[in-house]
Amino acid sequence: LQFTEEKLGQAEKTELDAHFENLLARADCTKNWTEKILRQTEVLLQPNPSARVEEFLYEKLDRKVPSRVTNGELLAQYMTEAANDFGPGTPYGKTLIKVGETQRLLGAAEREFIHSASLNFLTPLRNFLEGDWRTISKERRILQNRRLDLDACKARLKKAKAAEAKAAVT
């Protein structure tokens, strides 16, 4: 009732401290930017949406995500197979073997980068959103309910004093 009356402009609302309001605004801003950065980093690390969904499901089910071959590693594999078909002694075969080995190293570096970024960058962001932010939201709701209770009590007290003053006059 108090919340509805406040929204309709029929009841007074106790304002929170300006510093506290600033902290709440900063917390909201932090949450929004953290979510955006988290999503975009996931897109950067794994551009394939279906693979991201698969990884998300494995993570939620507390299962190990199966190791996936990177595009560089796959290209290296194809180059090595092609070099074997052409013959490792031919100039084209030698070139494919060298480039394939380099691609394999690049693919392994990419895999390590993805793992490191996920572990050292994305995990803390997720921990904030799933832990700290939930706590902040819960405490904010509790504070809002307490404020509404306080305002409702103030309104009842004001009405009681007005009724008492009116009864004293008559």
Short mmCIF file of N, CA and C in Angstrom, two decimals:
data_model
loop_
_atom_site.label_atom_id
_atom_site.label_comp_id
_atom_site.label_asym_id
_atom_site.label_seq_id
_atom_site.Cartn_x
_atom_site.Cartn_y
_atom_site.Cartn_z
N LEU A 1 0.84 -1.19 0.00
CA LEU A 1 0.00 0.00 0.00
C LEU A 1 0.88 1.25 0.00
N GLN A 2 1.90 1.25 0.87
CA GLN A 2 2.81 2.39 0.94
C GLN A 2 3.50 2.61 -0.39
N PHE A 3 3.97 1.54 -1.00
CA PHE A 3 4.67 1.62 -2.29
C PHE A 3 3.74 2.21 -3.35
N THR A 4 2.51 1.75 -3.40
CA THR A 4 1.54 2.23 -4.38
C THR A 4 1.23 3.70 -4.16
N GLU A 5 1.03 4.07 -2.91
CA GLU A 5 0.73 5.48 -2.62
C GLU A 5 1.91 6.38 -2.96
N GLU A 6 3.12 5.89 -2.75
CA GLU A 6 4.30 6.68 -3.13
C GLU A 6 4.35 6.87 -4.64
N LYS A 7 4.06 5.81 -5.38
CA LYS A 7 4.10 5.89 -6.84
C LYS A 7 3.01 6.83 -7.36
N LEU A 8 1.89 6.88 -6.69
CA LEU A 8 0.81 7.75 -7.11
C LEU A 8 0.97 9.18 -6.57
N GLY A 9 2.00 9.39 -5.74
CA GLY A 9 2.26 10.72 -5.20
C GLY A 9 1.38 11.08 -4.02
N GLN A 10 0.76 10.09 -3.39
CA GLN A 10 -0.14 10.36 -2.28
C GLN A 10 0.53 10.18 -0.93
N ALA A 11 1.74 9.67 -0.90
CA ALA A 11 2.42 9.44 0.37
C ALA A 11 3.84 9.96 0.28
N GLU A 12 4.37 10.34 1.46
CA GLU A 12 5.74 10.83 1.52
C GLU A 12 6.71 9.65 1.47
N LYS A 13 7.85 9.92 0.88
CA LYS A 13 8.87 8.88 0.75
C LYS A 13 10.12 9.36 1.48
N THR A 14 10.62 8.53 2.37
CA THR A 14 11.86 8.86 3.07
C THR A 14 13.01 8.68 2.08
N GLU A 15 13.76 9.74 1.90
CA GLU A 15 14.88 9.71 0.97
C GLU A 15 16.10 9.11 1.67
N LEU A 16 16.85 8.32 0.91
CA LEU A 16 18.08 7.75 1.44
C LEU A 16 19.21 8.77 1.34
N ASP A 17 20.26 8.54 2.07
CA ASP A 17 21.42 9.41 2.07
C ASP A 17 21.97 9.56 0.65
N ALA A 18 22.40 10.76 0.28
CA ALA A 18 22.90 11.01 -1.07
C ALA A 18 24.14 10.15 -1.37
N HIS A 19 25.00 9.99 -0.40
CA HIS A 19 26.19 9.15 -0.59
C HIS A 19 25.78 7.71 -0.85
N PHE A 20 24.78 7.24 -0.11
CA PHE A 20 24.30 5.88 -0.30
C PHE A 20 23.65 5.71 -1.68
N GLU A 21 22.87 6.70 -2.10
CA GLU A 21 22.26 6.67 -3.44
C GLU A 21 23.34 6.61 -4.52
N ASN A 22 24.43 7.35 -4.30
CA ASN A 22 25.56 7.34 -5.23
C ASN A 22 26.18 5.94 -5.29
N LEU A 23 26.33 5.30 -4.13
CA LEU A 23 26.88 3.94 -4.09
C LEU A 23 25.98 2.96 -4.84
N LEU A 24 24.67 3.10 -4.68
CA LEU A 24 23.73 2.23 -5.38
C LEU A 24 23.83 2.43 -6.90
N ALA A 25 23.95 3.68 -7.31
CA ALA A 25 24.07 3.97 -8.74
C ALA A 25 25.37 3.39 -9.30
N ARG A 26 26.45 3.50 -8.54
CA ARG A 26 27.73 2.93 -8.98
C ARG A 26 27.65 1.41 -9.03
N ALA A 27 26.95 0.80 -8.09
CA ALA A 27 26.79 -0.66 -8.09
C ALA A 27 26.01 -1.10 -9.33
N ASP A 28 24.95 -0.38 -9.67
CA ASP A 28 24.17 -0.70 -10.87
C ASP A 28 25.03 -0.57 -12.13
N CYS A 29 25.79 0.50 -12.19
CA CYS A 29 26.66 0.74 -13.34
C CYS A 29 27.71 -0.37 -13.45
N THR A 30 28.28 -0.75 -12.33
CA THR A 30 29.28 -1.83 -12.32
C THR A 30 28.68 -3.13 -12.81
N LYS A 31 27.47 -3.43 -12.36
CA LYS A 31 26.80 -4.67 -12.78
C LYS A 31 26.55 -4.66 -14.29
N ASN A 32 26.01 -3.55 -14.79
CA ASN A 32 25.69 -3.47 -16.22
C ASN A 32 26.93 -3.62 -17.08
N TRP A 33 28.00 -2.90 -16.75
CA TRP A 33 29.22 -2.99 -17.54
C TRP A 33 29.87 -4.35 -17.40
N THR A 34 29.80 -4.95 -16.22
CA THR A 34 30.38 -6.28 -16.03
C THR A 34 29.67 -7.29 -16.92
N GLU A 35 28.34 -7.21 -16.98
CA GLU A 35 27.58 -8.12 -17.83
C GLU A 35 27.95 -7.94 -19.30
N LYS A 36 28.06 -6.68 -19.75
CA LYS A 36 28.40 -6.42 -21.15
C LYS A 36 29.80 -6.93 -21.48
N ILE A 37 30.76 -6.66 -20.60
CA ILE A 37 32.14 -7.09 -20.84
C ILE A 37 32.23 -8.61 -20.83
N LEU A 38 31.52 -9.24 -19.91
CA LEU A 38 31.52 -10.70 -19.84
C LEU A 38 30.97 -11.31 -21.12
N ARG A 39 29.82 -10.82 -21.58
CA ARG A 39 29.22 -11.36 -22.80
C ARG A 39 30.12 -11.16 -24.02
N GLN A 40 30.67 -9.96 -24.16
CA GLN A 40 31.49 -9.68 -25.33
C GLN A 40 32.80 -10.47 -25.31
N THR A 41 33.36 -10.68 -24.13
CA THR A 41 34.59 -11.48 -24.03
C THR A 41 34.29 -12.93 -24.40
N GLU A 42 33.14 -13.44 -23.96
CA GLU A 42 32.76 -14.80 -24.34
C GLU A 42 32.62 -14.92 -25.85
N VAL A 43 32.03 -13.90 -26.48
CA VAL A 43 31.87 -13.91 -27.94
C VAL A 43 33.23 -13.87 -28.62
N LEU A 44 34.15 -13.09 -28.07
CA LEU A 44 35.49 -12.99 -28.64
C LEU A 44 36.22 -14.33 -28.52
N LEU A 45 36.13 -14.95 -27.37
CA LEU A 45 36.85 -16.21 -27.15
C LEU A 45 36.23 -17.37 -27.90
N GLN A 46 34.91 -17.37 -28.02
CA GLN A 46 34.23 -18.46 -28.73
C GLN A 46 33.15 -17.83 -29.62
N PRO A 47 33.49 -17.52 -30.88
CA PRO A 47 32.53 -16.85 -31.77
C PRO A 47 31.33 -17.71 -32.15
N ASN A 48 31.44 -19.03 -32.03
CA ASN A 48 30.36 -19.93 -32.42
C ASN A 48 29.29 -19.97 -31.31
N PRO A 49 28.07 -19.46 -31.57
CA PRO A 49 27.04 -19.43 -30.52
C PRO A 49 26.65 -20.81 -30.01
N SER A 50 26.58 -21.79 -30.88
CA SER A 50 26.18 -23.12 -30.42
C SER A 50 27.25 -23.73 -29.51
N ALA A 51 28.51 -23.45 -29.81
CA ALA A 51 29.59 -23.94 -28.94
C ALA A 51 29.54 -23.24 -27.58
N ARG A 52 29.19 -21.94 -27.58
CA ARG A 52 29.05 -21.22 -26.30
C ARG A 52 27.92 -21.81 -25.47
N VAL A 53 26.80 -22.14 -26.10
CA VAL A 53 25.67 -22.74 -25.38
C VAL A 53 26.08 -24.10 -24.82
N GLU A 54 26.80 -24.88 -25.61
CA GLU A 54 27.26 -26.18 -25.16
C GLU A 54 28.18 -26.03 -23.95
N GLU A 55 29.13 -25.09 -24.01
CA GLU A 55 30.04 -24.85 -22.89
C GLU A 55 29.27 -24.40 -21.65
N PHE A 56 28.27 -23.55 -21.86
CA PHE A 56 27.46 -23.06 -20.75
C PHE A 56 26.73 -24.22 -20.06
N LEU A 57 26.17 -25.12 -20.87
CA LEU A 57 25.45 -26.27 -20.30
C LEU A 57 26.39 -27.18 -19.52
N TYR A 58 27.57 -27.44 -20.07
CA TYR A 58 28.54 -28.26 -19.36
C TYR A 58 28.92 -27.61 -18.03
N GLU A 59 29.09 -26.30 -18.06
CA GLU A 59 29.47 -25.57 -16.85
C GLU A 59 28.37 -25.65 -15.80
N LYS A 60 27.12 -25.48 -16.21
CA LYS A 60 26.00 -25.51 -15.26
C LYS A 60 25.77 -26.92 -14.71
N LEU A 61 26.12 -27.93 -15.50
CA LEU A 61 25.97 -29.31 -15.03
C LEU A 61 27.21 -29.79 -14.27
N ASP A 62 28.16 -28.88 -14.04
CA ASP A 62 29.41 -29.20 -13.34
C ASP A 62 30.16 -30.36 -14.00
N ARG A 63 30.18 -30.33 -15.30
CA ARG A 63 30.93 -31.34 -16.06
C ARG A 63 32.08 -30.67 -16.77
N LYS A 64 33.10 -31.45 -17.10
CA LYS A 64 34.25 -30.92 -17.80
C LYS A 64 33.89 -30.71 -19.27
N VAL A 65 34.21 -29.53 -19.77
CA VAL A 65 33.95 -29.22 -21.18
C VAL A 65 34.93 -30.03 -22.02
N PRO A 66 34.40 -30.78 -23.00
CA PRO A 66 35.31 -31.58 -23.83
C PRO A 66 36.27 -30.67 -24.61
N SER A 67 37.49 -31.15 -24.77
CA SER A 67 38.50 -30.37 -25.46
C SER A 67 38.12 -30.27 -26.94
N ARG A 68 38.18 -29.06 -27.44
CA ARG A 68 37.79 -28.81 -28.82
C ARG A 68 39.02 -28.36 -29.60
N VAL A 69 39.18 -28.88 -30.80
CA VAL A 69 40.31 -28.51 -31.65
C VAL A 69 40.08 -27.09 -32.16
N THR A 70 41.10 -26.24 -32.06
CA THR A 70 40.97 -24.88 -32.58
C THR A 70 41.10 -24.89 -34.10
N ASN A 71 40.69 -23.81 -34.71
CA ASN A 71 40.76 -23.71 -36.17
C ASN A 71 42.20 -23.80 -36.66
N GLY A 72 43.14 -23.21 -35.92
CA GLY A 72 44.55 -23.29 -36.29
C GLY A 72 45.07 -24.71 -36.24
N GLU A 73 44.68 -25.45 -35.21
CA GLU A 73 45.11 -26.84 -35.08
C GLU A 73 44.51 -27.71 -36.19
N LEU A 74 43.27 -27.43 -36.55
CA LEU A 74 42.62 -28.18 -37.62
C LEU A 74 43.31 -27.90 -38.96
N LEU A 75 43.63 -26.64 -39.20
CA LEU A 75 44.34 -26.28 -40.42
C LEU A 75 45.71 -26.96 -40.45
N ALA A 76 46.39 -27.00 -39.32
CA ALA A 76 47.70 -27.66 -39.23
C ALA A 76 47.57 -29.15 -39.57
N GLN A 77 46.52 -29.76 -39.06
CA GLN A 77 46.29 -31.18 -39.33
C GLN A 77 46.08 -31.41 -40.83
N TYR A 78 45.26 -30.56 -41.45
CA TYR A 78 45.02 -30.69 -42.90
C TYR A 78 46.31 -30.48 -43.70
N MET A 79 47.11 -29.51 -43.29
CA MET A 79 48.35 -29.24 -44.01
C MET A 79 49.33 -30.41 -43.89
N THR A 80 49.41 -30.99 -42.72
CA THR A 80 50.30 -32.13 -42.51
C THR A 80 49.84 -33.33 -43.33
N GLU A 81 48.53 -33.58 -43.34
CA GLU A 81 48.00 -34.68 -44.14
C GLU A 81 48.25 -34.45 -45.63
N ALA A 82 48.06 -33.19 -46.08
CA ALA A 82 48.30 -32.86 -47.49
C ALA A 82 49.78 -33.04 -47.82
N ALA A 83 50.66 -32.64 -46.90
CA ALA A 83 52.11 -32.78 -47.13
C ALA A 83 52.47 -34.25 -47.27
N ASN A 84 51.86 -35.10 -46.46
CA ASN A 84 52.12 -36.54 -46.56
C ASN A 84 51.62 -37.10 -47.89
N ASP A 85 50.47 -36.58 -48.37
CA ASP A 85 49.95 -37.03 -49.66
C ASP A 85 50.87 -36.58 -50.81
N PHE A 86 51.35 -35.34 -50.75
CA PHE A 86 52.22 -34.82 -51.82
C PHE A 86 53.63 -35.39 -51.71
N GLY A 87 53.97 -35.82 -50.51
CA GLY A 87 55.33 -36.32 -50.28
C GLY A 87 56.14 -35.30 -49.51
N PRO A 88 56.66 -35.71 -48.35
CA PRO A 88 57.42 -34.76 -47.53
C PRO A 88 58.71 -34.29 -48.17
N GLY A 89 59.16 -34.97 -49.21
CA GLY A 89 60.39 -34.58 -49.88
C GLY A 89 60.19 -33.53 -50.95
N THR A 90 58.96 -33.30 -51.39
CA THR A 90 58.69 -32.31 -52.44
C THR A 90 58.72 -30.91 -51.84
N PRO A 91 59.01 -29.91 -52.67
CA PRO A 91 59.04 -28.53 -52.14
C PRO A 91 57.69 -28.11 -51.54
N TYR A 92 56.59 -28.49 -52.20
CA TYR A 92 55.26 -28.15 -51.67
C TYR A 92 55.01 -28.89 -50.36
N GLY A 93 55.38 -30.14 -50.28
CA GLY A 93 55.21 -30.93 -49.07
C GLY A 93 56.02 -30.37 -47.92
N LYS A 94 57.29 -29.98 -48.17
CA LYS A 94 58.14 -29.39 -47.13
C LYS A 94 57.52 -28.10 -46.60
N THR A 95 57.03 -27.28 -47.54
CA THR A 95 56.41 -26.01 -47.15
C THR A 95 55.17 -26.26 -46.30
N LEU A 96 54.35 -27.21 -46.73
CA LEU A 96 53.14 -27.52 -45.96
C LEU A 96 53.48 -28.03 -44.56
N ILE A 97 54.53 -28.80 -44.44
CA ILE A 97 54.93 -29.33 -43.12
C ILE A 97 55.37 -28.17 -42.22
N LYS A 98 56.19 -27.25 -42.76
CA LYS A 98 56.66 -26.10 -41.97
C LYS A 98 55.49 -25.21 -41.54
N VAL A 99 54.65 -24.87 -42.51
CA VAL A 99 53.51 -24.00 -42.20
C VAL A 99 52.52 -24.72 -41.28
N GLY A 100 52.35 -26.00 -41.49
CA GLY A 100 51.46 -26.78 -40.63
C GLY A 100 51.94 -26.82 -39.19
N GLU A 101 53.24 -26.98 -39.00
CA GLU A 101 53.80 -26.98 -37.65
C GLU A 101 53.60 -25.62 -36.98
N THR A 102 53.80 -24.55 -37.75
CA THR A 102 53.58 -23.20 -37.22
C THR A 102 52.11 -23.01 -36.86
N GLN A 103 51.22 -23.48 -37.71
CA GLN A 103 49.79 -23.37 -37.42
C GLN A 103 49.42 -24.17 -36.17
N ARG A 104 50.05 -25.32 -35.99
CA ARG A 104 49.79 -26.13 -34.80
C ARG A 104 50.20 -25.37 -33.55
N LEU A 105 51.37 -24.71 -33.60
CA LEU A 105 51.83 -23.92 -32.46
C LEU A 105 50.90 -22.73 -32.18
N LEU A 106 50.46 -22.09 -33.27
CA LEU A 106 49.50 -20.98 -33.11
C LEU A 106 48.19 -21.47 -32.50
N GLY A 107 47.71 -22.61 -32.96
CA GLY A 107 46.48 -23.18 -32.41
C GLY A 107 46.62 -23.53 -30.94
N ALA A 108 47.77 -24.09 -30.57
CA ALA A 108 48.01 -24.42 -29.16
C ALA A 108 48.08 -23.15 -28.32
N ALA A 109 48.70 -22.09 -28.86
CA ALA A 109 48.77 -20.81 -28.14
C ALA A 109 47.37 -20.22 -27.98
N GLU A 110 46.55 -20.35 -29.02
CA GLU A 110 45.17 -19.85 -28.95
C GLU A 110 44.39 -20.60 -27.88
N ARG A 111 44.55 -21.91 -27.83
CA ARG A 111 43.87 -22.73 -26.83
C ARG A 111 44.29 -22.29 -25.41
N GLU A 112 45.58 -22.08 -25.22
CA GLU A 112 46.09 -21.65 -23.92
C GLU A 112 45.56 -20.27 -23.55
N PHE A 113 45.50 -19.37 -24.54
CA PHE A 113 44.96 -18.04 -24.30
C PHE A 113 43.50 -18.11 -23.88
N ILE A 114 42.71 -18.90 -24.57
CA ILE A 114 41.28 -19.03 -24.24
C ILE A 114 41.12 -19.58 -22.83
N HIS A 115 41.91 -20.60 -22.50
CA HIS A 115 41.83 -21.19 -21.16
C HIS A 115 42.23 -20.18 -20.09
N SER A 116 43.33 -19.48 -20.33
CA SER A 116 43.83 -18.50 -19.37
C SER A 116 42.84 -17.35 -19.19
N ALA A 117 42.31 -16.84 -20.29
CA ALA A 117 41.35 -15.73 -20.22
C ALA A 117 40.09 -16.16 -19.49
N SER A 118 39.64 -17.36 -19.73
CA SER A 118 38.45 -17.85 -19.06
C SER A 118 38.69 -17.99 -17.56
N LEU A 119 39.81 -18.54 -17.21
CA LEU A 119 40.12 -18.79 -15.80
C LEU A 119 40.43 -17.50 -15.05
N ASN A 120 41.25 -16.64 -15.61
CA ASN A 120 41.74 -15.48 -14.88
C ASN A 120 40.93 -14.20 -15.09
N PHE A 121 40.10 -14.16 -16.11
CA PHE A 121 39.33 -12.95 -16.39
C PHE A 121 37.83 -13.17 -16.24
N LEU A 122 37.30 -14.19 -16.90
CA LEU A 122 35.86 -14.40 -16.88
C LEU A 122 35.36 -14.94 -15.53
N THR A 123 36.13 -15.80 -14.89
CA THR A 123 35.70 -16.38 -13.62
C THR A 123 35.47 -15.31 -12.55
N PRO A 124 36.38 -14.34 -12.36
CA PRO A 124 36.09 -13.30 -11.37
C PRO A 124 34.84 -12.46 -11.72
N LEU A 125 34.63 -12.21 -13.02
CA LEU A 125 33.44 -11.46 -13.41
C LEU A 125 32.17 -12.24 -13.07
N ARG A 126 32.19 -13.54 -13.37
CA ARG A 126 31.04 -14.39 -13.04
C ARG A 126 30.83 -14.46 -11.53
N ASN A 127 31.92 -14.57 -10.78
CA ASN A 127 31.81 -14.62 -9.32
C ASN A 127 31.16 -13.35 -8.77
N PHE A 128 31.51 -12.20 -9.35
CA PHE A 128 30.88 -10.96 -8.92
C PHE A 128 29.38 -10.98 -9.20
N LEU A 129 29.01 -11.37 -10.42
CA LEU A 129 27.59 -11.35 -10.80
C LEU A 129 26.77 -12.38 -10.03
N GLU A 130 27.34 -13.56 -9.80
CA GLU A 130 26.59 -14.63 -9.15
C GLU A 130 26.69 -14.57 -7.63
N GLY A 131 27.68 -13.89 -7.09
CA GLY A 131 27.85 -13.85 -5.65
C GLY A 131 27.58 -12.48 -5.07
N ASP A 132 28.51 -11.56 -5.32
CA ASP A 132 28.41 -10.23 -4.73
C ASP A 132 27.16 -9.49 -5.18
N TRP A 133 26.85 -9.56 -6.48
CA TRP A 133 25.69 -8.81 -6.96
C TRP A 133 24.39 -9.36 -6.37
N ARG A 134 24.30 -10.67 -6.23
CA ARG A 134 23.08 -11.23 -5.62
C ARG A 134 22.93 -10.75 -4.19
N THR A 135 24.04 -10.67 -3.47
CA THR A 135 24.00 -10.18 -2.09
C THR A 135 23.57 -8.71 -2.07
N ILE A 136 24.13 -7.91 -2.95
CA ILE A 136 23.76 -6.49 -3.03
C ILE A 136 22.27 -6.36 -3.32
N SER A 137 21.76 -7.13 -4.27
CA SER A 137 20.34 -7.05 -4.64
C SER A 137 19.45 -7.47 -3.48
N LYS A 138 19.83 -8.52 -2.79
CA LYS A 138 19.05 -9.00 -1.65
C LYS A 138 19.00 -7.94 -0.55
N GLU A 139 20.14 -7.38 -0.23
CA GLU A 139 20.20 -6.34 0.81
C GLU A 139 19.44 -5.09 0.39
N ARG A 140 19.47 -4.77 -0.90
CA ARG A 140 18.73 -3.61 -1.40
C ARG A 140 17.23 -3.82 -1.23
N ARG A 141 16.76 -5.04 -1.54
CA ARG A 141 15.33 -5.33 -1.36
C ARG A 141 14.93 -5.25 0.11
N ILE A 142 15.78 -5.77 0.97
CA ILE A 142 15.49 -5.70 2.41
C ILE A 142 15.42 -4.25 2.87
N LEU A 143 16.39 -3.43 2.43
CA LEU A 143 16.39 -2.01 2.80
C LEU A 143 15.13 -1.32 2.28
N GLN A 144 14.75 -1.62 1.06
CA GLN A 144 13.54 -1.02 0.47
C GLN A 144 12.31 -1.39 1.29
N ASN A 145 12.20 -2.66 1.68
CA ASN A 145 11.05 -3.09 2.50
C ASN A 145 11.04 -2.40 3.85
N ARG A 146 12.21 -2.27 4.47
CA ARG A 146 12.30 -1.58 5.77
C ARG A 146 11.91 -0.11 5.64
N ARG A 147 12.35 0.51 4.56
CA ARG A 147 12.00 1.91 4.34
C ARG A 147 10.50 2.08 4.14
N LEU A 148 9.90 1.15 3.38
CA LEU A 148 8.45 1.21 3.19
C LEU A 148 7.72 1.02 4.52
N ASP A 149 8.20 0.09 5.35
CA ASP A 149 7.60 -0.11 6.67
C ASP A 149 7.71 1.15 7.51
N LEU A 150 8.88 1.78 7.49
CA LEU A 150 9.09 3.02 8.25
C LEU A 150 8.14 4.11 7.77
N ASP A 151 8.05 4.28 6.47
CA ASP A 151 7.16 5.31 5.92
C ASP A 151 5.70 5.02 6.25
N ALA A 152 5.32 3.76 6.22
CA ALA A 152 3.94 3.40 6.57
C ALA A 152 3.67 3.74 8.04
N CYS A 153 4.62 3.45 8.91
CA CYS A 153 4.47 3.78 10.33
C CYS A 153 4.40 5.29 10.54
N LYS A 154 5.23 6.03 9.82
CA LYS A 154 5.19 7.50 9.92
C LYS A 154 3.83 8.03 9.49
N ALA A 155 3.29 7.46 8.41
CA ALA A 155 1.98 7.90 7.91
C ALA A 155 0.89 7.60 8.93
N ARG A 156 0.94 6.41 9.55
CA ARG A 156 -0.06 6.07 10.58
C ARG A 156 0.06 6.99 11.78
N LEU A 157 1.28 7.29 12.19
CA LEU A 157 1.50 8.19 13.33
C LEU A 157 0.97 9.57 13.02
N LYS A 158 1.22 10.04 11.79
CA LYS A 158 0.73 11.35 11.38
C LYS A 158 -0.80 11.39 11.39
N LYS A 159 -1.43 10.33 10.90
CA LYS A 159 -2.90 10.26 10.90
C LYS A 159 -3.44 10.20 12.33
N ALA A 160 -2.77 9.44 13.19
CA ALA A 160 -3.21 9.33 14.58
C ALA A 160 -3.10 10.68 15.29
N LYS A 161 -2.00 11.41 15.06
CA LYS A 161 -1.83 12.73 15.67
C LYS A 161 -2.88 13.71 15.15
N ALA A 162 -3.16 13.62 13.85
CA ALA A 162 -4.17 14.50 13.26
C ALA A 162 -5.55 14.19 13.85
N ALA A 163 -5.84 12.89 14.02
CA ALA A 163 -7.14 12.51 14.60
C ALA A 163 -7.20 12.93 16.07
N GLU A 164 -6.09 12.84 16.79
CA GLU A 164 -6.05 13.22 18.20
C GLU A 164 -6.23 14.74 18.34
N ALA A 165 -5.59 15.48 17.46
CA ALA A 165 -5.71 16.95 17.50
C ALA A 165 -7.14 17.35 17.16
N LYS A 166 -7.75 16.66 16.23
CA LYS A 166 -9.13 16.96 15.85
C LYS A 166 -10.09 16.64 17.00
N ALA A 167 -9.82 15.53 17.69
CA ALA A 167 -10.66 15.15 18.82
C ALA A 167 -10.49 16.12 19.98
N ALA A 168 -9.30 16.69 20.16
CA ALA A 168 -9.05 17.64 21.23
C ALA A 168 -9.75 18.96 20.94
N VAL A 169 -9.86 19.34 19.68
CA VAL A 169 -10.52 20.59 19.30
C VAL A 169 -12.03 20.49 19.53
N THR A 170 -12.63 19.35 19.28
CA THR A 170 -14.08 19.21 19.43
C THR A 170 -14.50 18.84 20.80
#
